[in-house]
Amino acid sequence: MSISSVIFLLAFAIAVWWFTRNVGRIRRNILLGRDEQINDRKGERWALMTKVALGQSKMVVKPIAGLLHIMVYAGFVIINIEVLEIIIDGLFGTHRVFSFLGGFYGFLIGSFEVLALLTWLACAIFLIRRFVLRIKRFWMREMTLWPRTDAGLILTFEILLMTAFLLMNAADHTLQRMGVGHYLEAGSFPVSSVLAGWLGFGDFDASTLIGIERTSWWFHIIGILAFLNYLPYSKHFHILLAFPNVWYSKLKPKTEMSAMPRITAEVRSMLDPSLPPPAPPAEPANGMPPEHFGAKDVFDLTWKSLMDAYTCTECGRCTSVCPANLTGKLLSPRKIIMDTRDRLEEVGKVIDVKGKWEDDGKDLFSRISEEELWACTTCNACTQACPVNIDPVEIITGMRRFLVMEQSKPSPSLNAMFTTIENNGAAWAFGPDKRMDWVKE
Amino acid sequence: MSEALKVPTMAEFAATGEVPEVLFWVGCMGSFDDRARKITKAFVRILNKANVKFAVLGQEESCTGDPARRAGNEFLFQMQALQNITVLNGYGVQRIVSACPHCFNTLKNEYPALGGQYEVMHHTQFINALIKEGRIKVEGGSFQGKRITFHDPCYLGRGNGDYEAPREVLLKLDAALVEMKRSKEKGLCCGAGGAQMWKEAEKGDKEVNVERTEEAVGTGAKIIAAGCPFCNTMLTDGVKAVGSEGQVVVKDIAELIAEAGEL
């Protein structure tokens, strides 16, 4: 085995190991959420995943961003076929091992080049939209320094990777035409041949070109491995979680709120004294916090809400259609999701350091204010707009439940509504004897 | 407006041993709010005209619990729900129609988990079915050619996926239906859902109902059609706020149909 194969193998193994470790950590964090069985209507779920995640159906609701995103997405998915060849070449010291495919190989490489160019252009336009045109949803309150940097890094990374890929092909193509060493005629280079012309590669000597080709090759593959390991630290993790997150979507009507069976048992025993009150929930193991009515911390949300949090792409389509946000209120559904994720990361770090969960005196309310929660109209414009079927309303109503049922802290005037429902069975202060008055009027 | 309304109760039906074809769930707002009562009556006139054998619960009706649930009070919601389900199941109710999308959503989607299984329709769906079955005839009347825009209630549209029933009914008026930019899946909330109806809005730079009313008025429509008593109130207030009172009116679809038929 050559020295470069050994270096490649080492880099590859470290990258895969570190990535697997971090994915395992995210999986553990998601499973800190409450259990919820989601395995009904499987056929519908596969169809939905195919349409929404694979088919990007909700992305194109905004046609410009949607189309550009599909260019990057297609580039990302298809060019990864080329990565397979690069890995084999890296491990065995071969060069363009799939070139035996002949004309079809040419077609593949040619397509990759076109896709790489489209990806490059789309990323450049994305950067301009974000940082030059400063489209509003990328500059809202929750888009602090890190989320903005993250987005910039992802786009820059992709541009660099595509540049390296095209430069590599440009040098390779020139070397093929010169008939140098093992650079056999293989592939077709609609983009990089033009690039080679622009850069005047034809006038370079073979050793310089080999240098450019090798450097680009290494930069490209090491870049991909580095990018892979960047995902778990970034909103870019959505490229993986989008698929399961859509599969596990809420299929019930959007405005149907989740049931709370424990409360049903309590209410039934209140209405019918012959029924015993339900047993208190078992003391949780491993020092985990006790079960709450509603959501105080990430442990009280379902694992699906926590997967939502890690899937968020921070695109802000939810916030841009939120009636509360549109009219200047503090609420931003994107912030609710980002706060949930950041809190979950914080909890995960405690568990990493201490080996188990120990109360750190913080919870979701350390990040999300009551003012934000009470501004929601539960209109579900956010869940409709989300390209990966995230449900911020579930978290908002869960936290409201905690405020009301465990802290007796509803938004002030809501107490009057509760009282009149309790006393009159009506949301306004009229007794049942007035229910039919409208007939007589 | 000629004939007196015929509004029998479930108790009266039970006394005669008869079963109505549908229960009309009036809702708190439809029972108590001055504006919403007009919608209730318009819908009853349509039911009377179509000879629908319906009943109401009357004094036995109680809040579905929707606002309590959205405001986080799950205990109160379930107290209301379980008591209502006892009444509904006691009468053997199978079909329910409501002119309130919030009652409709709760009865349809949230009562089954607590033991209440019913076929539930929104009144625009019910009216649409009456028209299709030929039980009522709708002609444009005074609305012919008028510009009407429809404001989707979140709890009927996005919540339960029906954007078409109210529009199909409106088309029967031979009116010029104009859509707002934010309609159907993209419809903008009136600002009242999620228990907002019972509280002041949080601090902001605008009221949601004004934002929405500006958009509705901007279509040039003289009639804003609604399908929810909450939306109706919010948009009526909005029309005043944007200074279009007297030029633009907010009407429920039931009112438009009743007026067109001179009921």
PDB file of C-alpha atoms in Angstrom, chain A residues 61 252-261 263-268 270-271 293 321-330 370-384 397 400-402 404-405 410-411 413-414 417-419 421-422 424-428 430-441, chain B residues 5 7 9 24 26-32 34 37 40-41 44 56 58-59 61-63 65 67-76 78-80 82-83 105 108-110 113-115 154-155 158-160 163 182 185-189 191-208 211 230:
ATOM      1  CA  VAL A  61     -43.691  27.288  -2.951  1.00  0.00           C
ATOM      2  CA  LYS A 252     -53.675  14.195  11.873  1.00  0.00           C
ATOM      3  CA  PRO A 253     -55.512  17.431  11.051  1.00  0.00           C
ATOM      4  CA  LYS A 254     -53.150  20.316  11.766  1.00  0.00           C
ATOM      5  CA  THR A 255     -55.461  21.898  14.345  1.00  0.00           C
ATOM      6  CA  GLU A 256     -55.958  18.687  16.327  1.00  0.00           C
ATOM      7  CA  MET A 257     -54.042  19.039  19.573  1.00  0.00           C
ATOM      8  CA  SER A 258     -52.250  16.071  21.125  1.00  0.00           C
ATOM      9  CA  ALA A 259     -54.190  14.062  23.710  1.00  0.00           C
ATOM     10  CA  MET A 260     -53.186  13.814  27.384  1.00  0.00           C
ATOM     11  CA  PRO A 261     -54.439  10.403  28.592  1.00  0.00           C
ATOM     12  CA  ILE A 263     -55.491  13.902  32.536  1.00  0.00           C
ATOM     13  CA  THR A 264     -58.406  11.965  31.085  1.00  0.00           C
ATOM     14  CA  ALA A 265     -58.053   9.406  33.878  1.00  0.00           C
ATOM     15  CA  GLU A 266     -58.032  12.203  36.477  1.00  0.00           C
ATOM     16  CA  VAL A 267     -61.009  14.020  34.989  1.00  0.00           C
ATOM     17  CA  ARG A 268     -62.999  10.795  34.707  1.00  0.00           C
ATOM     18  CA  MET A 270     -63.458  13.666  39.242  1.00  0.00           C
ATOM     19  CA  LEU A 271     -66.705  13.315  37.281  1.00  0.00           C
ATOM     20  CA  PHE A 293     -48.272  18.424  32.824  1.00  0.00           C
ATOM     21  CA  VAL A 321     -45.902  33.866   7.482  1.00  0.00           C
ATOM     22  CA  CYS A 322     -46.604  34.027  11.237  1.00  0.00           C
ATOM     23  CA  PRO A 323     -49.411  36.562  11.858  1.00  0.00           C
ATOM     24  CA  ALA A 324     -47.938  37.467  15.239  1.00  0.00           C
ATOM     25  CA  ASN A 325     -44.480  38.077  13.811  1.00  0.00           C
ATOM     26  CA  LEU A 326     -45.831  39.941  10.777  1.00  0.00           C
ATOM     27  CA  THR A 327     -47.477  42.431  13.116  1.00  0.00           C
ATOM     28  CA  GLY A 328     -44.386  43.088  15.189  1.00  0.00           C
ATOM     29  CA  LYS A 329     -44.898  40.679  18.079  1.00  0.00           C
ATOM     30  CA  LEU A 330     -41.983  38.932  19.706  1.00  0.00           C
ATOM     31  CA  GLU A 370     -44.223  33.848  28.119  1.00  0.00           C
ATOM     32  CA  GLU A 371     -44.811  36.840  25.882  1.00  0.00           C
ATOM     33  CA  GLU A 372     -43.733  34.780  22.868  1.00  0.00           C
ATOM     34  CA  LEU A 373     -45.915  31.819  23.839  1.00  0.00           C
ATOM     35  CA  TRP A 374     -49.096  33.814  24.354  1.00  0.00           C
ATOM     36  CA  ALA A 375     -48.832  35.581  20.995  1.00  0.00           C
ATOM     37  CA  CYS A 376     -49.560  32.392  18.998  1.00  0.00           C
ATOM     38  CA  THR A 377     -52.965  32.140  17.295  1.00  0.00           C
ATOM     39  CA  THR A 378     -52.468  28.396  16.549  1.00  0.00           C
ATOM     40  CA  CYS A 379     -53.258  29.222  12.921  1.00  0.00           C
ATOM     41  CA  ASN A 380     -50.700  26.683  11.669  1.00  0.00           C
ATOM     42  CA  ALA A 381     -49.343  28.933   8.948  1.00  0.00           C
ATOM     43  CA  CYS A 382     -45.891  27.913  10.249  1.00  0.00           C
ATOM     44  CA  THR A 383     -46.469  24.173   9.999  1.00  0.00           C
ATOM     45  CA  GLN A 384     -47.898  24.645   6.525  1.00  0.00           C
ATOM     46  CA  THR A 397     -49.116  24.719  23.278  1.00  0.00           C
ATOM     47  CA  ARG A 400     -48.726  26.913  27.626  1.00  0.00           C
ATOM     48  CA  ARG A 401     -50.052  23.741  29.257  1.00  0.00           C
ATOM     49  CA  PHE A 402     -47.180  23.829  31.744  1.00  0.00           C
ATOM     50  CA  VAL A 404     -51.429  27.010  33.161  1.00  0.00           C
ATOM     51  CA  MET A 405     -51.620  23.599  34.774  1.00  0.00           C
ATOM     52  CA  PRO A 410     -52.087  31.987  32.063  1.00  0.00           C
ATOM     53  CA  SER A 411     -52.023  35.252  30.186  1.00  0.00           C
ATOM     54  CA  SER A 413     -57.383  37.856  31.058  1.00  0.00           C
ATOM     55  CA  LEU A 414     -57.618  34.175  30.195  1.00  0.00           C
ATOM     56  CA  MET A 417     -62.540  32.880  30.356  1.00  0.00           C
ATOM     57  CA  PHE A 418     -61.656  29.761  32.360  1.00  0.00           C
ATOM     58  CA  THR A 419     -63.908  30.861  35.209  1.00  0.00           C
ATOM     59  CA  ILE A 421     -66.534  28.181  31.272  1.00  0.00           C
ATOM     60  CA  GLU A 422     -66.379  26.515  34.690  1.00  0.00           C
ATOM     61  CA  ASN A 424     -71.594  28.873  32.992  1.00  0.00           C
ATOM     62  CA  GLY A 425     -70.363  26.271  30.537  1.00  0.00           C
ATOM     63  CA  ALA A 426     -69.794  29.135  28.134  1.00  0.00           C
ATOM     64  CA  ALA A 427     -66.790  31.131  27.087  1.00  0.00           C
ATOM     65  CA  TRP A 428     -68.793  34.307  27.727  1.00  0.00           C
ATOM     66  CA  PHE A 430     -74.030  33.984  30.073  1.00  0.00           C
ATOM     67  CA  GLY A 431     -75.831  31.166  31.796  1.00  0.00           C
ATOM     68  CA  PRO A 432     -77.296  28.107  30.058  1.00  0.00           C
ATOM     69  CA  ASP A 433     -80.799  29.612  30.458  1.00  0.00           C
ATOM     70  CA  LYS A 434     -79.793  32.268  27.907  1.00  0.00           C
ATOM     71  CA  ARG A 435     -78.652  29.767  25.243  1.00  0.00           C
ATOM     72  CA  MET A 436     -81.910  29.902  23.299  1.00  0.00           C
ATOM     73  CA  ASP A 437     -82.591  33.636  23.589  1.00  0.00           C
ATOM     74  CA  TRP A 438     -81.547  34.193  19.990  1.00  0.00           C
ATOM     75  CA  VAL A 439     -84.580  32.273  18.737  1.00  0.00           C
ATOM     76  CA  LYS A 440     -86.996  34.743  20.297  1.00  0.00           C
ATOM     77  CA  GLU A 441     -85.276  37.931  19.162  1.00  0.00           C
TER      78      GLU A 441
ATOM     79  CA  LEU B   5     -87.818  30.270  13.165  1.00  0.00           C
ATOM     80  CA  VAL B   7     -85.764  25.475  16.330  1.00  0.00           C
ATOM     81  CA  THR B   9     -84.375  20.826  20.785  1.00  0.00           C
ATOM     82  CA  PHE B  24     -76.933  21.895  14.937  1.00  0.00           C
ATOM     83  CA  VAL B  26     -74.737  26.520  17.898  1.00  0.00           C
ATOM     84  CA  GLY B  27     -71.637  27.314  19.934  1.00  0.00           C
ATOM     85  CA  CYS B  28     -71.131  29.993  22.577  1.00  0.00           C
ATOM     86  CA  MET B  29     -70.548  32.803  20.154  1.00  0.00           C
ATOM     87  CA  GLY B  30     -73.481  31.808  17.976  1.00  0.00           C
ATOM     88  CA  SER B  31     -75.685  31.770  21.071  1.00  0.00           C
ATOM     89  CA  PHE B  32     -74.560  34.893  22.901  1.00  0.00           C
ATOM     90  CA  ASP B  34     -75.046  39.838  18.913  1.00  0.00           C
ATOM     91  CA  ARG B  37     -76.546  35.359  16.467  1.00  0.00           C
ATOM     92  CA  THR B  40     -77.025  31.437  13.589  1.00  0.00           C
ATOM     93  CA  LYS B  41     -80.437  32.674  12.493  1.00  0.00           C
ATOM     94  CA  VAL B  44     -81.517  28.164  10.688  1.00  0.00           C
ATOM     95  CA  VAL B  56     -80.225  21.961  18.890  1.00  0.00           C
ATOM     96  CA  GLY B  58     -80.380  24.330  23.795  1.00  0.00           C
ATOM     97  CA  GLN B  59     -79.638  24.644  27.487  1.00  0.00           C
ATOM     98  CA  GLU B  61     -75.132  22.647  25.097  1.00  0.00           C
ATOM     99  CA  SER B  62     -71.926  23.675  26.810  1.00  0.00           C
ATOM    100  CA  CYS B  63     -68.642  25.128  25.523  1.00  0.00           C
ATOM    101  CA  GLY B  65     -63.609  23.462  25.571  1.00  0.00           C
ATOM    102  CA  PRO B  67     -60.479  28.008  23.995  1.00  0.00           C
ATOM    103  CA  ALA B  68     -59.547  26.388  27.311  1.00  0.00           C
ATOM    104  CA  ARG B  69     -57.473  23.762  25.510  1.00  0.00           C
ATOM    105  CA  ARG B  70     -55.661  26.295  23.294  1.00  0.00           C
ATOM    106  CA  ALA B  71     -54.963  28.377  26.384  1.00  0.00           C
ATOM    107  CA  GLY B  72     -53.286  25.392  28.038  1.00  0.00           C
ATOM    108  CA  ASN B  73     -56.071  24.354  30.428  1.00  0.00           C
ATOM    109  CA  GLU B  74     -56.347  20.695  29.494  1.00  0.00           C
ATOM    110  CA  PHE B  75     -58.279  19.829  32.688  1.00  0.00           C
ATOM    111  CA  LEU B  76     -61.025  22.263  31.864  1.00  0.00           C
ATOM    112  CA  GLN B  78     -61.529  17.540  29.177  1.00  0.00           C
ATOM    113  CA  MET B  79     -64.169  18.358  31.818  1.00  0.00           C
ATOM    114  CA  GLN B  80     -66.197  20.123  29.137  1.00  0.00           C
ATOM    115  CA  LEU B  82     -66.459  14.507  28.697  1.00  0.00           C
ATOM    116  CA  GLN B  83     -69.675  16.179  29.892  1.00  0.00           C
ATOM    117  CA  ASN B 105     -62.573  21.071  14.759  1.00  0.00           C
ATOM    118  CA  LYS B 108     -64.650  16.309  14.795  1.00  0.00           C
ATOM    119  CA  ASN B 109     -61.026  15.722  15.735  1.00  0.00           C
ATOM    120  CA  GLU B 110     -60.621  15.928  19.481  1.00  0.00           C
ATOM    121  CA  ALA B 113     -60.086  10.241  21.671  1.00  0.00           C
ATOM    122  CA  LEU B 114     -62.452  10.851  24.594  1.00  0.00           C
ATOM    123  CA  GLY B 115     -65.224   8.567  23.390  1.00  0.00           C
ATOM    124  CA  CYS B 154     -57.651  28.595   9.727  1.00  0.00           C
ATOM    125  CA  TYR B 155     -59.546  25.851  11.545  1.00  0.00           C
ATOM    126  CA  ARG B 158     -55.316  24.687   6.955  1.00  0.00           C
ATOM    127  CA  GLY B 159     -56.633  22.834   9.988  1.00  0.00           C
ATOM    128  CA  ASN B 160     -58.986  20.488   8.202  1.00  0.00           C
ATOM    129  CA  TYR B 163     -60.853  25.298   1.008  1.00  0.00           C
ATOM    130  CA  ARG B 182     -52.790  35.126   0.959  1.00  0.00           C
ATOM    131  CA  GLU B 185     -53.051  27.224   2.301  1.00  0.00           C
ATOM    132  CA  LYS B 186     -51.463  30.642   2.583  1.00  0.00           C
ATOM    133  CA  GLY B 187     -54.454  32.308   4.227  1.00  0.00           C
ATOM    134  CA  LEU B 188     -53.629  34.813   6.939  1.00  0.00           C
ATOM    135  CA  CYS B 189     -55.243  34.339  10.343  1.00  0.00           C
ATOM    136  CA  GLY B 191     -55.921  37.083  14.859  1.00  0.00           C
ATOM    137  CA  ALA B 192     -58.539  35.460  17.110  1.00  0.00           C
ATOM    138  CA  GLY B 193     -57.512  31.783  17.195  1.00  0.00           C
ATOM    139  CA  GLY B 194     -55.639  30.021  19.954  1.00  0.00           C
ATOM    140  CA  ALA B 195     -57.683  31.800  22.675  1.00  0.00           C
ATOM    141  CA  GLN B 196     -56.558  35.251  21.450  1.00  0.00           C
ATOM    142  CA  MET B 197     -60.254  36.201  21.358  1.00  0.00           C
ATOM    143  CA  TRP B 198     -60.251  36.420  25.170  1.00  0.00           C
ATOM    144  CA  LYS B 199     -57.083  38.457  25.695  1.00  0.00           C
ATOM    145  CA  GLU B 200     -55.317  41.578  24.579  1.00  0.00           C
ATOM    146  CA  ALA B 201     -52.759  41.075  21.841  1.00  0.00           C
ATOM    147  CA  GLU B 202     -49.101  41.105  22.832  1.00  0.00           C
ATOM    148  CA  LYS B 203     -47.114  44.242  22.148  1.00  0.00           C
ATOM    149  CA  GLY B 204     -46.472  44.751  18.451  1.00  0.00           C
ATOM    150  CA  ASP B 205     -46.697  47.390  15.761  1.00  0.00           C
ATOM    151  CA  LYS B 206     -50.065  46.397  14.315  1.00  0.00           C
ATOM    152  CA  GLU B 207     -53.175  44.339  15.003  1.00  0.00           C
ATOM    153  CA  VAL B 208     -53.469  41.113  13.019  1.00  0.00           C
ATOM    154  CA  GLU B 211     -53.292  43.536   8.515  1.00  0.00           C
ATOM    155  CA  PHE B 230     -64.448  34.839  15.362  1.00  0.00           C
TER     156      PHE B 230
END
